[in-house]
Short mmCIF file of C-alpha atoms in Angstrom, two decimals:
data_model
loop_
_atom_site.label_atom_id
_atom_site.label_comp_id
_atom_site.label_asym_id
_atom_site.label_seq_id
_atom_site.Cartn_x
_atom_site.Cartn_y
_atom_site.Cartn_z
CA UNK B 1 0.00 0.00 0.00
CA UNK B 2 1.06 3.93 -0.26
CA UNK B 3 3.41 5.24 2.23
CA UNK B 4 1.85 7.63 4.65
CA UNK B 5 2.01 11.22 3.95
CA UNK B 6 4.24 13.33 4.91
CA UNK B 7 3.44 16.93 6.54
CA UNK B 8 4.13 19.77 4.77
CA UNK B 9 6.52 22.14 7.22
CA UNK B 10 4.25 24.87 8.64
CA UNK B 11 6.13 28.51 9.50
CA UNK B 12 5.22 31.38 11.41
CA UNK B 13 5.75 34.80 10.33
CA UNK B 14 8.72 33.89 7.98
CA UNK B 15 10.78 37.52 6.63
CA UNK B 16 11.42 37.71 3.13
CA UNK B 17 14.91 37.46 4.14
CA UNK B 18 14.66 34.53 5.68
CA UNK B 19 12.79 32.75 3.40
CA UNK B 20 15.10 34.12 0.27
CA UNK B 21 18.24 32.47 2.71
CA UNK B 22 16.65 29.64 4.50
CA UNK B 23 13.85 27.89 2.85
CA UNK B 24 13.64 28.96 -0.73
CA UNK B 25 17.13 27.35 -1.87
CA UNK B 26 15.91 23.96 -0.35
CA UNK B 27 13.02 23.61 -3.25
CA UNK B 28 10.25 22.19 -1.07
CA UNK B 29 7.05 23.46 -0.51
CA UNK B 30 6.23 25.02 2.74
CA UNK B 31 3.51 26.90 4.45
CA UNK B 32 3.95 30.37 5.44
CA UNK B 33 1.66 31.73 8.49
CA UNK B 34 0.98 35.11 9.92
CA UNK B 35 1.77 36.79 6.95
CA UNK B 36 0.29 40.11 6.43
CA UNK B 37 -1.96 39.75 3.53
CA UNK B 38 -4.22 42.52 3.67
CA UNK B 39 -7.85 43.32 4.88
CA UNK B 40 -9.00 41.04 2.43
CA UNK B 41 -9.14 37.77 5.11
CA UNK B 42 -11.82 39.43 6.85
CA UNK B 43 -13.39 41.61 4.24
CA UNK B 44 -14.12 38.83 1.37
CA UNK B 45 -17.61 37.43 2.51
CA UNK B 46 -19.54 36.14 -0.26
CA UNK B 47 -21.91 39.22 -0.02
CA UNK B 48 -18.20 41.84 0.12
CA UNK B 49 -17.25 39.81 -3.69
CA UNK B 50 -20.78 40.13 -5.18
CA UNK B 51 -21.15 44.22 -4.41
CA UNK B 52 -17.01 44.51 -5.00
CA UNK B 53 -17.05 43.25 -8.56
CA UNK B 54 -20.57 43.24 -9.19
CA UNK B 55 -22.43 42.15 -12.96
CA UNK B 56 -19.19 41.65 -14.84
CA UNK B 57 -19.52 38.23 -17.01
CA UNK B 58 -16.60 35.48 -15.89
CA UNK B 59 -16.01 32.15 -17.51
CA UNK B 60 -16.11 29.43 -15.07
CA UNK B 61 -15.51 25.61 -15.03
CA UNK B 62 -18.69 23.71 -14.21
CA UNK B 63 -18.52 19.61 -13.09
CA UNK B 64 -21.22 17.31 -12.22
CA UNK B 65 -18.96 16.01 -10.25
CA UNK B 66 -16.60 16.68 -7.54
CA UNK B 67 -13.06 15.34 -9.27
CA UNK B 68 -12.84 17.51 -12.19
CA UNK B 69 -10.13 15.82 -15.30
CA UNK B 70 -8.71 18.27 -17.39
CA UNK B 71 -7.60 15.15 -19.69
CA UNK B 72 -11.08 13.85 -20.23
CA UNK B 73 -12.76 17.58 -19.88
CA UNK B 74 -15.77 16.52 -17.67
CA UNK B 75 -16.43 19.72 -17.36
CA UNK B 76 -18.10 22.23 -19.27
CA UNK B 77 -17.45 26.47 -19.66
CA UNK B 78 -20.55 28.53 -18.83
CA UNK B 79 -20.65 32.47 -18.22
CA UNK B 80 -22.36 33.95 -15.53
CA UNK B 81 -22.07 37.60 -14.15
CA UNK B 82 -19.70 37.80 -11.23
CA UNK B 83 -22.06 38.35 -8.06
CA UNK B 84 -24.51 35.48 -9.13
CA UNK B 85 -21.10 32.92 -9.70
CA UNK B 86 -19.95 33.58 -6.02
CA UNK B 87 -23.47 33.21 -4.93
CA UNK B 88 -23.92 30.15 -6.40
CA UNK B 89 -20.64 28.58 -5.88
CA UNK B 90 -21.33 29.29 -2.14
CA UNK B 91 -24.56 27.23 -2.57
CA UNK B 92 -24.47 23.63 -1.98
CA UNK B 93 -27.73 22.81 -3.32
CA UNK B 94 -29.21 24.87 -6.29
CA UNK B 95 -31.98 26.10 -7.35
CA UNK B 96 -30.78 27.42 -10.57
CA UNK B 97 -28.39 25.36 -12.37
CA UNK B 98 -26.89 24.26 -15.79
CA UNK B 99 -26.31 20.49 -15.52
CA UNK B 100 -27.37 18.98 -12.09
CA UNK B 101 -28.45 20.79 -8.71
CA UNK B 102 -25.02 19.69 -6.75
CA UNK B 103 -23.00 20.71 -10.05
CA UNK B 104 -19.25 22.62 -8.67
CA UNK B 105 -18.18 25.68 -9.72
CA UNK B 106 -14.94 26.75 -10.20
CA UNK B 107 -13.12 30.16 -11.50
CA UNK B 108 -9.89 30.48 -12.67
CA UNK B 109 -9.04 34.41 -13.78
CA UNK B 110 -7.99 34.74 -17.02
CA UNK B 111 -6.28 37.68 -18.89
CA UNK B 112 -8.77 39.80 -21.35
CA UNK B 113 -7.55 37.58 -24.29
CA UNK B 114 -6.42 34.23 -23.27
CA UNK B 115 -3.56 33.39 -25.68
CA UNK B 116 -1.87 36.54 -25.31
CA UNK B 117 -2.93 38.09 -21.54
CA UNK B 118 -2.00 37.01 -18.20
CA UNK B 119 -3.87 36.74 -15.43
CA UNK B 120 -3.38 39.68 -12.95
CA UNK B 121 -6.06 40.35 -10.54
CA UNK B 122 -5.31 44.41 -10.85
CA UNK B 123 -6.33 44.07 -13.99
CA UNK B 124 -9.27 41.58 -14.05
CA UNK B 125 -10.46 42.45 -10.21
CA UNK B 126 -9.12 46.07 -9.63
CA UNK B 127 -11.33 46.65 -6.42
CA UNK B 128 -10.47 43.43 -5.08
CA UNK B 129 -6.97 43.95 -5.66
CA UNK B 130 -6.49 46.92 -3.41
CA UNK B 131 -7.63 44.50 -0.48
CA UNK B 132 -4.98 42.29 -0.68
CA UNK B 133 -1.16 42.51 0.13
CA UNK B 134 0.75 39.90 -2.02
CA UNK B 135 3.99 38.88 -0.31
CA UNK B 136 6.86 40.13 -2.64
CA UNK B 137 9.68 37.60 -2.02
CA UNK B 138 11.09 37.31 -5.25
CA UNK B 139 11.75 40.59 -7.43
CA UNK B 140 9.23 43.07 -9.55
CA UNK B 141 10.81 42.17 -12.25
CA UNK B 142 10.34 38.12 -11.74
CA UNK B 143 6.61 38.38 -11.33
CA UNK B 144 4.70 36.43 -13.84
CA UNK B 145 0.78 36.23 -12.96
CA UNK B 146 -1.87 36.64 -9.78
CA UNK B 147 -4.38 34.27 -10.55
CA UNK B 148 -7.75 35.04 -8.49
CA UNK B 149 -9.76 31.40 -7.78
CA UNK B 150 -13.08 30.62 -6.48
CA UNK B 151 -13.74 27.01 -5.61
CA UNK B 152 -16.99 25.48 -4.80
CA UNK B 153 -17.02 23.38 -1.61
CA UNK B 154 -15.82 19.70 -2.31
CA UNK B 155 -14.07 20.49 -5.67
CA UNK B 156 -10.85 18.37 -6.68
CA UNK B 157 -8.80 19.78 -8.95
CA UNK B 158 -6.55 17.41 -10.94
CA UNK B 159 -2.99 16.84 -10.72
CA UNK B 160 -0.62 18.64 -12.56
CA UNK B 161 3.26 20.74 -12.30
CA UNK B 162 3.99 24.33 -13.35
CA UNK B 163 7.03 25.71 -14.87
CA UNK B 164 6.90 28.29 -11.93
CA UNK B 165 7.44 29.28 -8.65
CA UNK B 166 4.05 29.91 -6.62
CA UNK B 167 2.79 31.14 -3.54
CA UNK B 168 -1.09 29.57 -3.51
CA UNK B 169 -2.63 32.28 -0.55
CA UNK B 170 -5.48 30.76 0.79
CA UNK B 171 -7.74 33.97 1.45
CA UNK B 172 -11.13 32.67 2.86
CA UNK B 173 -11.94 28.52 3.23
CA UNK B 174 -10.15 25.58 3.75
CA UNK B 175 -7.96 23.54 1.14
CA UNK B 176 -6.22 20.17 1.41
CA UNK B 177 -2.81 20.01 -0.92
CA UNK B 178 -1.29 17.02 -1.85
CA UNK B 179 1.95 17.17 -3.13
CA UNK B 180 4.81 15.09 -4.97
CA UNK B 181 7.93 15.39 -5.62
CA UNK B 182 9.46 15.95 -9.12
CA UNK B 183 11.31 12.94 -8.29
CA UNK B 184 8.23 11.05 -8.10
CA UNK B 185 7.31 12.09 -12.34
CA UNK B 186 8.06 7.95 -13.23
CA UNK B 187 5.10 6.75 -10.81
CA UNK B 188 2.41 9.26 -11.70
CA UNK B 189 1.34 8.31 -15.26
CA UNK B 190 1.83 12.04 -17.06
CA UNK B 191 0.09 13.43 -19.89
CA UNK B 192 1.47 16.48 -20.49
CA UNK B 193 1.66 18.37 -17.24
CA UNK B 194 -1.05 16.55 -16.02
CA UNK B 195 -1.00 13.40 -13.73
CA UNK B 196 -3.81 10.62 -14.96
CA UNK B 197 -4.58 9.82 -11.34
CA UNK B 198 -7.24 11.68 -10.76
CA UNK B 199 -8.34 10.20 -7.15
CA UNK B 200 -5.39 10.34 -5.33
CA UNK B 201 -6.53 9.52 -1.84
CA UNK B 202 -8.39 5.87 -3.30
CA UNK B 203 -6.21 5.64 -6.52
CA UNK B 204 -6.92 2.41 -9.43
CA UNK B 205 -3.96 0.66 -8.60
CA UNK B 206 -4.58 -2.14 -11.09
CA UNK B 207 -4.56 0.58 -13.54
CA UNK B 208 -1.94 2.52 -11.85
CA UNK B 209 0.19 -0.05 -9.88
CA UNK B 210 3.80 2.21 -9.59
CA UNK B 211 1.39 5.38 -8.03
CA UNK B 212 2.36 3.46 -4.76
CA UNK B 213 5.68 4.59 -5.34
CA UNK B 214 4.68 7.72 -4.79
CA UNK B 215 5.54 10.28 -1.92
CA UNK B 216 2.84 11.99 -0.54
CA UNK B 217 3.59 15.22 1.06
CA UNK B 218 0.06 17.17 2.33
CA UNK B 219 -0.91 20.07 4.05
CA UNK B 220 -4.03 21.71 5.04
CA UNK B 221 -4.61 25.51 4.30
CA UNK B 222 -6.48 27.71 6.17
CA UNK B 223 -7.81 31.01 5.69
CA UNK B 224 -4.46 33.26 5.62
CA UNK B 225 -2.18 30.68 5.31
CA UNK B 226 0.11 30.79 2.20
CA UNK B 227 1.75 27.93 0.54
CA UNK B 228 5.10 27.74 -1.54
CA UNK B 229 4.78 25.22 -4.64
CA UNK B 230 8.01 25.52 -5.83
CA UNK B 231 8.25 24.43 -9.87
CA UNK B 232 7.77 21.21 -11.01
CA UNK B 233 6.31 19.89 -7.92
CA UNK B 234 3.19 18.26 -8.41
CA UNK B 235 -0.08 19.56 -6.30
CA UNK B 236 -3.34 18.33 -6.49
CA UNK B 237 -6.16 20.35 -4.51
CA UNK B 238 -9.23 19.73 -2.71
CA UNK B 239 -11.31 22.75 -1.20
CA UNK B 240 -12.87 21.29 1.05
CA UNK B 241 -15.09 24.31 2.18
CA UNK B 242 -15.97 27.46 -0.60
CA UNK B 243 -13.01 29.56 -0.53
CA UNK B 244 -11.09 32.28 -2.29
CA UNK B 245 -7.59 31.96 -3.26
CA UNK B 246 -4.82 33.69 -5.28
CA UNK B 247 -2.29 32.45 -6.88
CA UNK B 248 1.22 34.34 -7.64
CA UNK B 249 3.37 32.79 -9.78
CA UNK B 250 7.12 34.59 -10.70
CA UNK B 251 10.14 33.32 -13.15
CA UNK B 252 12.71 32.05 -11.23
CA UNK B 253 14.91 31.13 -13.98
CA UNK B 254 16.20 33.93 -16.76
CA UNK B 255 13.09 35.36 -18.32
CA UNK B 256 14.19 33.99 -21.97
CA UNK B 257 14.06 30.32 -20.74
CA UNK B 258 10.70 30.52 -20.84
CA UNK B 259 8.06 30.19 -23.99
CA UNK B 260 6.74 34.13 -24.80
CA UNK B 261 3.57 32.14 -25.62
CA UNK B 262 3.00 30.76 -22.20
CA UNK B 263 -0.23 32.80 -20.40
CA UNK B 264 -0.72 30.12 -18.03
CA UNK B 265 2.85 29.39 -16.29
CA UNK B 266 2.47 25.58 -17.60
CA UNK B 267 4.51 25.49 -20.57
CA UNK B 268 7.79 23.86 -20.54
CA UNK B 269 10.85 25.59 -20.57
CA UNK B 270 12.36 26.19 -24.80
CA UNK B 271 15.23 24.13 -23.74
CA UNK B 272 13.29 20.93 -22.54
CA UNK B 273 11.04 21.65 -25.52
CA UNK B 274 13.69 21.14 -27.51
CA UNK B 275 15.09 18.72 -25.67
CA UNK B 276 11.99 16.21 -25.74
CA UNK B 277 11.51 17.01 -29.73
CA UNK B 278 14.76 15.67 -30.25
CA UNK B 279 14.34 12.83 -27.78
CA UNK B 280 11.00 11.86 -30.10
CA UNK B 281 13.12 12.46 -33.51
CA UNK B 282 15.84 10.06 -31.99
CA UNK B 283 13.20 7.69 -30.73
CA UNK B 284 11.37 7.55 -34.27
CA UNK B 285 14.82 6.68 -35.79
CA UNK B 286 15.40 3.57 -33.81
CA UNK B 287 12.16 2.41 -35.45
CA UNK B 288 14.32 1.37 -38.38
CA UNK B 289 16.04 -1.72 -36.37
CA UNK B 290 14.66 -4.80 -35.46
CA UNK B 291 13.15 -5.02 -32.57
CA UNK B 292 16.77 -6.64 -30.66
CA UNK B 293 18.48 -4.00 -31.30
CA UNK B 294 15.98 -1.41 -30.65
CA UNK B 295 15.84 -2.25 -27.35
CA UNK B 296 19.46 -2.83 -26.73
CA UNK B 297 20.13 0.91 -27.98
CA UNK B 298 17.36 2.12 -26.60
CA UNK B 299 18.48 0.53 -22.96
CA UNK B 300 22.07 2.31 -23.46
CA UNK B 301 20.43 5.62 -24.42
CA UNK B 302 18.93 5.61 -21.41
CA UNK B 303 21.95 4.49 -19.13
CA UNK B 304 23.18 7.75 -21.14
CA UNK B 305 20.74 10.09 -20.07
CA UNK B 306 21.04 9.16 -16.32
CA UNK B 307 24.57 9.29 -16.37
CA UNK B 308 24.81 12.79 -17.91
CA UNK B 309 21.32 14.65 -16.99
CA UNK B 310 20.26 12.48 -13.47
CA UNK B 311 20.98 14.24 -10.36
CA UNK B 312 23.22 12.11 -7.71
CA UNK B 313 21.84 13.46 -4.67
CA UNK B 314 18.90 12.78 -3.01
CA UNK B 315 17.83 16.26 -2.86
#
């Protein structure tokens, strides 16, 4: 069976300072509490976000049910104004509704045109914005996106890295974060940046035997608490009461490592880009040998890429 989780480090009142010397050069995640994050922990009531923002249409992510897959997409996009979203995704039951009365909502901000915009909750939620105080520990210039989030009570949100450092600050409600190590990438069946296994506390294990492998790190976040993802770490989130989050995400490596074309913070970096095309192009040329010597080259190329790309700590 899995190995029991391990708990995420909690600290209090951590300085930038500290955090830039101490904990950020150790690349694990971490949750930071007592931070000063503004007046918007006790200011954001459901009825504070309908009269703040008011009739403005969002696009929001609607599931029948509570584990929403971004591979299969069993979800659909709906528009609703602002004030009657957070109203209903407050809701547990509803009266109005567009596919069953205990459908989940969820809201991810967007930039004013997707492909080229990022998200930055000055510029989608100005009012809202001057209620909260993101902690700056990284540099103006580094800062990527603030992605505002609404999550209906009970919502899973699948599995999946980003390219990015993050701080997820938990504003109002209560999350649950499971996380894995990049380490872990062999045992968690990828597609993309996205892990298949969508239920991670009862996973398929006939389907996805090595997901024991597996080490599960998991926190809880409460209102005010703020946790560092650092990239490539995978997180997979369950809000387990309606809550408001935000989401600041900032380039940690040099600026032109990373695709212009990337709104969301979940593109790979050029060079591994590259790196994988050529992997595929090398791949496709073994296809011309039988299949002995296929998988004798094949073996040695990857005896080759541990011994020149794996790291030999256990970091």
């Amino acid at each position: 069976r899995e190995q029991p989780a391990v708990a995420v480090e909690r600290l209090e009142r951590v300085t930038r300072e500290r955090f830039l010397r101490d904990i950020y050069p150790r690349r694990k995640p971490v949750v930071l509490t007592g931070l000063e994050l503004g007046t918007c922990t006790t200011k954001w009531t459901t009825d504070y976000l309908s009269q703040a923002e008011g009739s403005k249409e969002v696009k929001i992510h609607v599931s029948a049910v509570p584990q929403m897959d971004f591979l299969s997409k069993n979800f659909v996009y709906r528009t609703l104004p602002f004030d009657v979203f957070v109203r209903r995704a407050a809701e547990v039951k509803h009266e109005e509704y567009f596919l069953t009365e205990d459908e989940k909502y969820y809201l991810r901000s967007v930039g004013e045109d997707v492909r080229k915009d990022i998200a930055d909750i000055r510029k989608q939620f100005p009012i809202l914005a001057e209620d909260v105080h993101i902690p700056e520990y990284f540099e103006k210039e580094q800062f990527f996106s603030s992605v505002f989030r609404i999550s209906s009570a009970g919502l899973q949100l699948w599995t999946h890295y980003d390219v990015m450092d993050n701080f997820l600050i938990q504003v109002t409600g209560k999350k649950r974060v499971v996380l894995y190590s990049p380490r872990d990438a062999p045992y968690l069946y990828l597609s993309g940046t996205k892990s298949e296994v969508l239920d991670v506390d009862n996973p398929d294990l006939e389907k996805y035997p090595l997901f024991v492998k597996a080490k599960r790190y998991q926190c809880v976040l409460e209102a005010g608490d703020v946790l560092f993802i650092p990239a490539l770490w995978f997180h997979n989130v369950i809000s387990e009461e309606f809550g408001v989050a935000l989401n600041v995400f900032w380039k940690h490596l040099p600026a032109e490592s990373y695709d212009k074309t990337d709104t969301y913070g979940n593109k790979d970096p050029m060079a591994a880009s590259r790196a994988i095309q050529i992997l595929d192009r090398a791949l496709k040329t073994l296809e011309e040998l039988p299949e002995e010597y296929r998988d004798f080259y094949a073996r040695r190329m990857v005896l080759r890429i541990q011994e020149k790309a794996y790291r030999n700590d256990d970091g």
